[in-house]
Amino acid sequence: MGRTGDETLVPRQLPARPPVFVGRLDELKALDANECGIVVVGGPGGFGKTSLAVRWACDNASSFAGGHLYVNLRGFDPAASPVAPTVVLRGFLDALGVAPERIPDDAEARGALFRGLTADRRMLVLLDNARDEDQVRPLLPGGADSLVIVTSRDRMPGLVAFDQAQPIGVPVLAEDEAMALLAQRLGAERLGDTGAVEELVRRSGGMPLTLAVVAARALANPTFPLRALADELRHDHLESVFSGSYQALPEDAARLFRLLGVHCGPDIDVHAAGALLDGDARGPLAELTKAHLVEEHVPGRFRLHDLIRAFAAGLATGEGAALQRMLDHYLHTAFAAERCLAPHWPSIDVDTTKSFDGYEDALAWLDAELPVLLAATDLAVREGFDVHAWQLPWTMSTFLYRSGRWDDRAATQHLALAAARRLGDRTAEAVTLHLLGRGKAMLGDHAGAQADLHRALALHEGDAVHVGVTHFSIAWSHAMVEDYGTALKHARKALEQFITNRTPSWIALIQGALGWLNAMVGDLDAAVDHSTEALHRLRVLGDLDGEAYALRTLGHVHHKQGEHDRAAVVLSLAADQLAGLGERYGEAQCANDLGDALAAAGDHEGARKAWSRAESLLGELGHPDLESVQAKLIDTGVAGRSLET
């Protein structure tokens, strides 16, 4: 459905009403007593907090005319980081009908927009599996008529003390409730052996998760007496409830379940599961889902409850070959994705048959799999797969740079360097030092950057392409501290290498770099010549990233020559192109330049918008350039507005 920038929708995001639900009368009454405000539904994992909250929400949905929002915050996923509030807010604003171009990049600005849109609505917001109150607070709607239900293993004392949240504890099921749950799942006829049922309930501990798995096993084996199932459960060993379900699985599903115990988490798609299994995983995953041992939480992606993951890990012994297949899958697929993002960058020796349908497809895969790739790198280090430990960070490097995740980039490159040195691989060490040096430059450690880059240059001696690219990075690092004379010297050395070796993509990129550096030293004619030549070459090559930076140089030169309107057109194009590539720092730089050009042209409102765009991006990145942009906004009276609202 089409929508305008001012249109708001009525979201209906609640999950399906749980088909099996018993008891919880006291907890349901406690929820009934809250027409608005915040309710914290608390209890340990597996106690049925989500089922309780979703059941009540579905039964009372009609009371909230403003709509319903839902998110799983993954606060206690054993192998995944909690979902960042800014990510959740993006989804909420989209559900409310905010056009993508109107959604701010800055977390505070997103929160302010969300609160403004919900201030006059009566909404139900269900925040499932929250880690702590810091994750919850940015997601609270505006106004006083909405109800927020938070489920968490954390008691959220801050919300209770300072936000008047009402706590509702969720205990284990009472014996009669647990028996009623089994009756709903299995039918009264199956419960004829009362003693066996009572023993089953007692040994399951009254946990809904445990009972669900037991019921699934009983349904899968209709001839099994319940006493046999009860005998499978051992006192004080909760994981034993999963044993019967595991033992009843078909062989390939049981094998996949064991192998999921070696997976790095937080979730897995069908292709990675196939790599673990060394075969088609669709059927086994369907069996595991039917047995309540895995959950397909989004189409095509599967996860395990942390209690079940621990059980699977206990079964996973001697699975080194499966672990290598999994790491190979992520390395080869991530390598193919990186080649779509930065095909000009010198490659490493990875043989892969994986492929993507272009830049956007590769970018989406990297975005979805990033938590898994980071976890896979840590796992490779722990398990001694040092080739993977240095190559996986290489495959993520471009994506982490363009998305502004510079801390992750630096951390993974440090792991990579240690792995390369353990291997005694001179080339791997040089490649990693190069990327680590670039990362240090982005984080402001220019002395460290120069040391790493010059060490990489020495190690690359004799490899003309790598020597040229390293000179390019040294020039780039010097330009960041405005040492343009040294930067020009290294850029020219790089160009000599690439002309000698006839490397078209890098000749074009170095021409672009020379254009920018000449612009910085005031030689505008040389800047135009180099940038125009670069732009022509880059368009032939289809290098959108390099093209955007060449456009930035030309926009800068037009601005310096007093052609401010022309500069604004070119800079706007460059900023939008970098935004489409997900390159946030480059977008911020172009937006800042665009503001300067618009201000000089007399378009002060346009300038404020451009600088605000740069401010939001630089604020998210934590980049020191933020101060200079905010100084411009202070002069216009709007700096920090997003932080104050």
Short mmCIF file of N, CA and C in Angstrom, two decimals, residues 79-80 263-269 272 301 326-338 341 356 362-382 388-397 399-400 408 412 415:
data_model
loop_
_atom_site.label_atom_id
_atom_site.label_comp_id
_atom_site.label_asym_id
_atom_site.label_seq_id
_atom_site.Cartn_x
_atom_site.Cartn_y
_atom_site.Cartn_z
N ALA A 79 23.73 -16.87 22.30
CA ALA A 79 24.73 -16.68 21.26
C ALA A 79 24.47 -15.45 20.40
N ALA A 80 23.67 -14.51 20.91
CA ALA A 80 23.36 -13.31 20.12
C ALA A 80 23.30 -12.11 21.05
N HIS A 263 27.25 -25.22 16.56
CA HIS A 263 27.06 -23.98 15.81
C HIS A 263 27.30 -22.79 16.71
N CYS A 264 27.78 -21.71 16.12
CA CYS A 264 28.17 -20.53 16.90
C CYS A 264 26.99 -19.66 17.29
N GLY A 265 25.81 -19.85 16.65
CA GLY A 265 24.65 -19.03 17.00
C GLY A 265 24.78 -17.61 16.48
N PRO A 266 23.78 -16.74 16.71
CA PRO A 266 22.58 -16.94 17.53
C PRO A 266 21.47 -17.70 16.83
N ASP A 267 21.48 -17.73 15.50
CA ASP A 267 20.50 -18.51 14.77
C ASP A 267 21.17 -19.06 13.52
N ILE A 268 20.43 -19.81 12.74
CA ILE A 268 21.04 -20.50 11.60
C ILE A 268 20.02 -20.57 10.48
N ASP A 269 20.49 -20.40 9.25
CA ASP A 269 19.58 -20.56 8.12
C ASP A 269 19.74 -21.97 7.55
N ALA A 272 23.31 -22.93 6.07
CA ALA A 272 24.35 -23.25 7.06
C ALA A 272 24.05 -24.58 7.73
N ARG A 301 14.92 -19.03 9.09
CA ARG A 301 15.96 -18.92 10.11
C ARG A 301 15.47 -19.59 11.39
N MET A 326 31.05 -25.97 8.61
CA MET A 326 30.30 -24.76 8.95
C MET A 326 31.15 -23.51 8.74
N LEU A 327 32.39 -23.54 9.24
CA LEU A 327 33.26 -22.38 9.08
C LEU A 327 33.58 -22.14 7.60
N ASP A 328 33.75 -23.22 6.85
CA ASP A 328 33.96 -23.08 5.40
C ASP A 328 32.77 -22.41 4.75
N HIS A 329 31.57 -22.83 5.14
CA HIS A 329 30.35 -22.24 4.56
C HIS A 329 30.32 -20.73 4.78
N TYR A 330 30.55 -20.31 6.02
CA TYR A 330 30.49 -18.88 6.30
C TYR A 330 31.63 -18.13 5.62
N LEU A 331 32.82 -18.72 5.59
CA LEU A 331 33.95 -18.06 4.94
C LEU A 331 33.69 -17.91 3.44
N HIS A 332 33.27 -18.98 2.79
CA HIS A 332 33.10 -18.94 1.33
C HIS A 332 31.94 -18.03 0.93
N THR A 333 30.86 -18.05 1.72
CA THR A 333 29.72 -17.20 1.38
C THR A 333 30.04 -15.74 1.66
N ALA A 334 30.69 -15.47 2.79
CA ALA A 334 31.06 -14.08 3.10
C ALA A 334 32.08 -13.55 2.10
N PHE A 335 32.98 -14.41 1.64
CA PHE A 335 33.96 -14.00 0.63
C PHE A 335 33.24 -13.58 -0.65
N ALA A 336 32.26 -14.38 -1.08
CA ALA A 336 31.50 -14.03 -2.29
C ALA A 336 30.75 -12.71 -2.10
N ALA A 337 30.22 -12.48 -0.90
CA ALA A 337 29.53 -11.22 -0.63
C ALA A 337 30.49 -10.05 -0.68
N GLU A 338 31.67 -10.21 -0.10
CA GLU A 338 32.66 -9.12 -0.11
C GLU A 338 33.09 -8.77 -1.52
N LEU A 341 30.85 -6.31 -2.87
CA LEU A 341 30.97 -4.98 -2.28
C LEU A 341 32.22 -4.24 -2.75
N PHE A 356 26.12 -14.17 -5.45
CA PHE A 356 25.01 -13.32 -5.06
C PHE A 356 24.48 -12.59 -6.28
N ALA A 362 24.08 -9.13 -1.65
CA ALA A 362 25.23 -9.40 -0.79
C ALA A 362 25.16 -8.59 0.50
N LEU A 363 24.77 -7.33 0.37
CA LEU A 363 24.68 -6.47 1.55
C LEU A 363 23.64 -7.00 2.54
N ALA A 364 22.49 -7.45 2.02
CA ALA A 364 21.44 -7.98 2.88
C ALA A 364 21.91 -9.24 3.60
N TRP A 365 22.64 -10.11 2.90
CA TRP A 365 23.14 -11.33 3.54
C TRP A 365 24.12 -10.99 4.66
N LEU A 366 25.04 -10.09 4.41
CA LEU A 366 26.01 -9.71 5.43
C LEU A 366 25.32 -9.08 6.63
N ASP A 367 24.30 -8.27 6.38
CA ASP A 367 23.58 -7.64 7.48
C ASP A 367 22.87 -8.68 8.33
N ALA A 368 22.24 -9.67 7.69
CA ALA A 368 21.51 -10.70 8.42
C ALA A 368 22.46 -11.63 9.18
N GLU A 369 23.62 -11.91 8.58
CA GLU A 369 24.52 -12.91 9.15
C GLU A 369 25.63 -12.32 10.02
N LEU A 370 25.70 -10.99 10.15
CA LEU A 370 26.83 -10.41 10.87
C LEU A 370 26.99 -10.97 12.29
N PRO A 371 25.93 -11.07 13.13
CA PRO A 371 26.16 -11.66 14.46
C PRO A 371 26.73 -13.07 14.39
N VAL A 372 26.32 -13.84 13.40
CA VAL A 372 26.83 -15.20 13.25
C VAL A 372 28.30 -15.16 12.80
N LEU A 373 28.64 -14.27 11.88
CA LEU A 373 30.02 -14.18 11.40
C LEU A 373 30.98 -13.75 12.51
N LEU A 374 30.54 -12.81 13.34
CA LEU A 374 31.38 -12.41 14.47
C LEU A 374 31.58 -13.57 15.44
N ALA A 375 30.48 -14.29 15.71
CA ALA A 375 30.58 -15.46 16.60
C ALA A 375 31.43 -16.55 15.98
N ALA A 376 31.34 -16.73 14.66
CA ALA A 376 32.14 -17.74 13.98
C ALA A 376 33.63 -17.42 14.07
N THR A 377 33.97 -16.14 14.00
CA THR A 377 35.38 -15.74 14.14
C THR A 377 35.89 -16.09 15.53
N ASP A 378 35.13 -15.77 16.56
CA ASP A 378 35.53 -16.13 17.92
C ASP A 378 35.68 -17.64 18.07
N LEU A 379 34.75 -18.38 17.49
CA LEU A 379 34.80 -19.84 17.57
C LEU A 379 36.02 -20.38 16.86
N ALA A 380 36.34 -19.82 15.70
CA ALA A 380 37.53 -20.26 14.96
C ALA A 380 38.79 -20.07 15.79
N VAL A 381 38.86 -18.94 16.50
CA VAL A 381 40.02 -18.69 17.37
C VAL A 381 40.07 -19.73 18.49
N ARG A 382 38.92 -19.97 19.14
CA ARG A 382 38.90 -20.90 20.27
C ARG A 382 39.26 -22.32 19.84
N HIS A 388 40.73 -19.69 9.09
CA HIS A 388 39.42 -19.04 9.16
C HIS A 388 39.48 -17.80 10.05
N ALA A 389 40.26 -17.87 11.12
CA ALA A 389 40.31 -16.78 12.09
C ALA A 389 40.89 -15.51 11.49
N TRP A 390 41.74 -15.61 10.46
CA TRP A 390 42.23 -14.37 9.84
C TRP A 390 41.44 -14.03 8.57
N GLN A 391 40.90 -15.04 7.88
CA GLN A 391 40.20 -14.76 6.64
C GLN A 391 38.77 -14.27 6.85
N LEU A 392 38.06 -14.77 7.86
CA LEU A 392 36.71 -14.28 8.13
C LEU A 392 36.70 -12.77 8.40
N PRO A 393 37.60 -12.24 9.23
CA PRO A 393 37.63 -10.77 9.40
C PRO A 393 37.88 -10.03 8.09
N TRP A 394 38.69 -10.59 7.20
CA TRP A 394 38.90 -9.95 5.89
C TRP A 394 37.58 -9.85 5.14
N THR A 395 36.77 -10.90 5.14
CA THR A 395 35.52 -10.88 4.39
C THR A 395 34.53 -9.86 4.94
N MET A 396 34.63 -9.56 6.23
CA MET A 396 33.71 -8.60 6.86
C MET A 396 34.19 -7.17 6.79
N SER A 397 35.45 -6.97 6.43
CA SER A 397 36.09 -5.67 6.60
C SER A 397 35.37 -4.55 5.87
N PHE A 399 32.25 -4.41 4.73
CA PHE A 399 30.92 -4.20 5.28
C PHE A 399 30.98 -3.46 6.61
N LEU A 400 31.89 -3.86 7.49
CA LEU A 400 32.00 -3.20 8.79
C LEU A 400 32.45 -1.75 8.64
N ASP A 408 34.00 -3.16 15.89
CA ASP A 408 33.98 -4.57 15.50
C ASP A 408 35.07 -4.86 14.48
N THR A 412 38.05 -7.57 15.26
CA THR A 412 38.25 -8.77 14.44
C THR A 412 39.61 -8.77 13.76
N LEU A 415 42.18 -10.07 16.15
CA LEU A 415 42.12 -11.54 16.18
C LEU A 415 42.80 -12.13 14.95
#
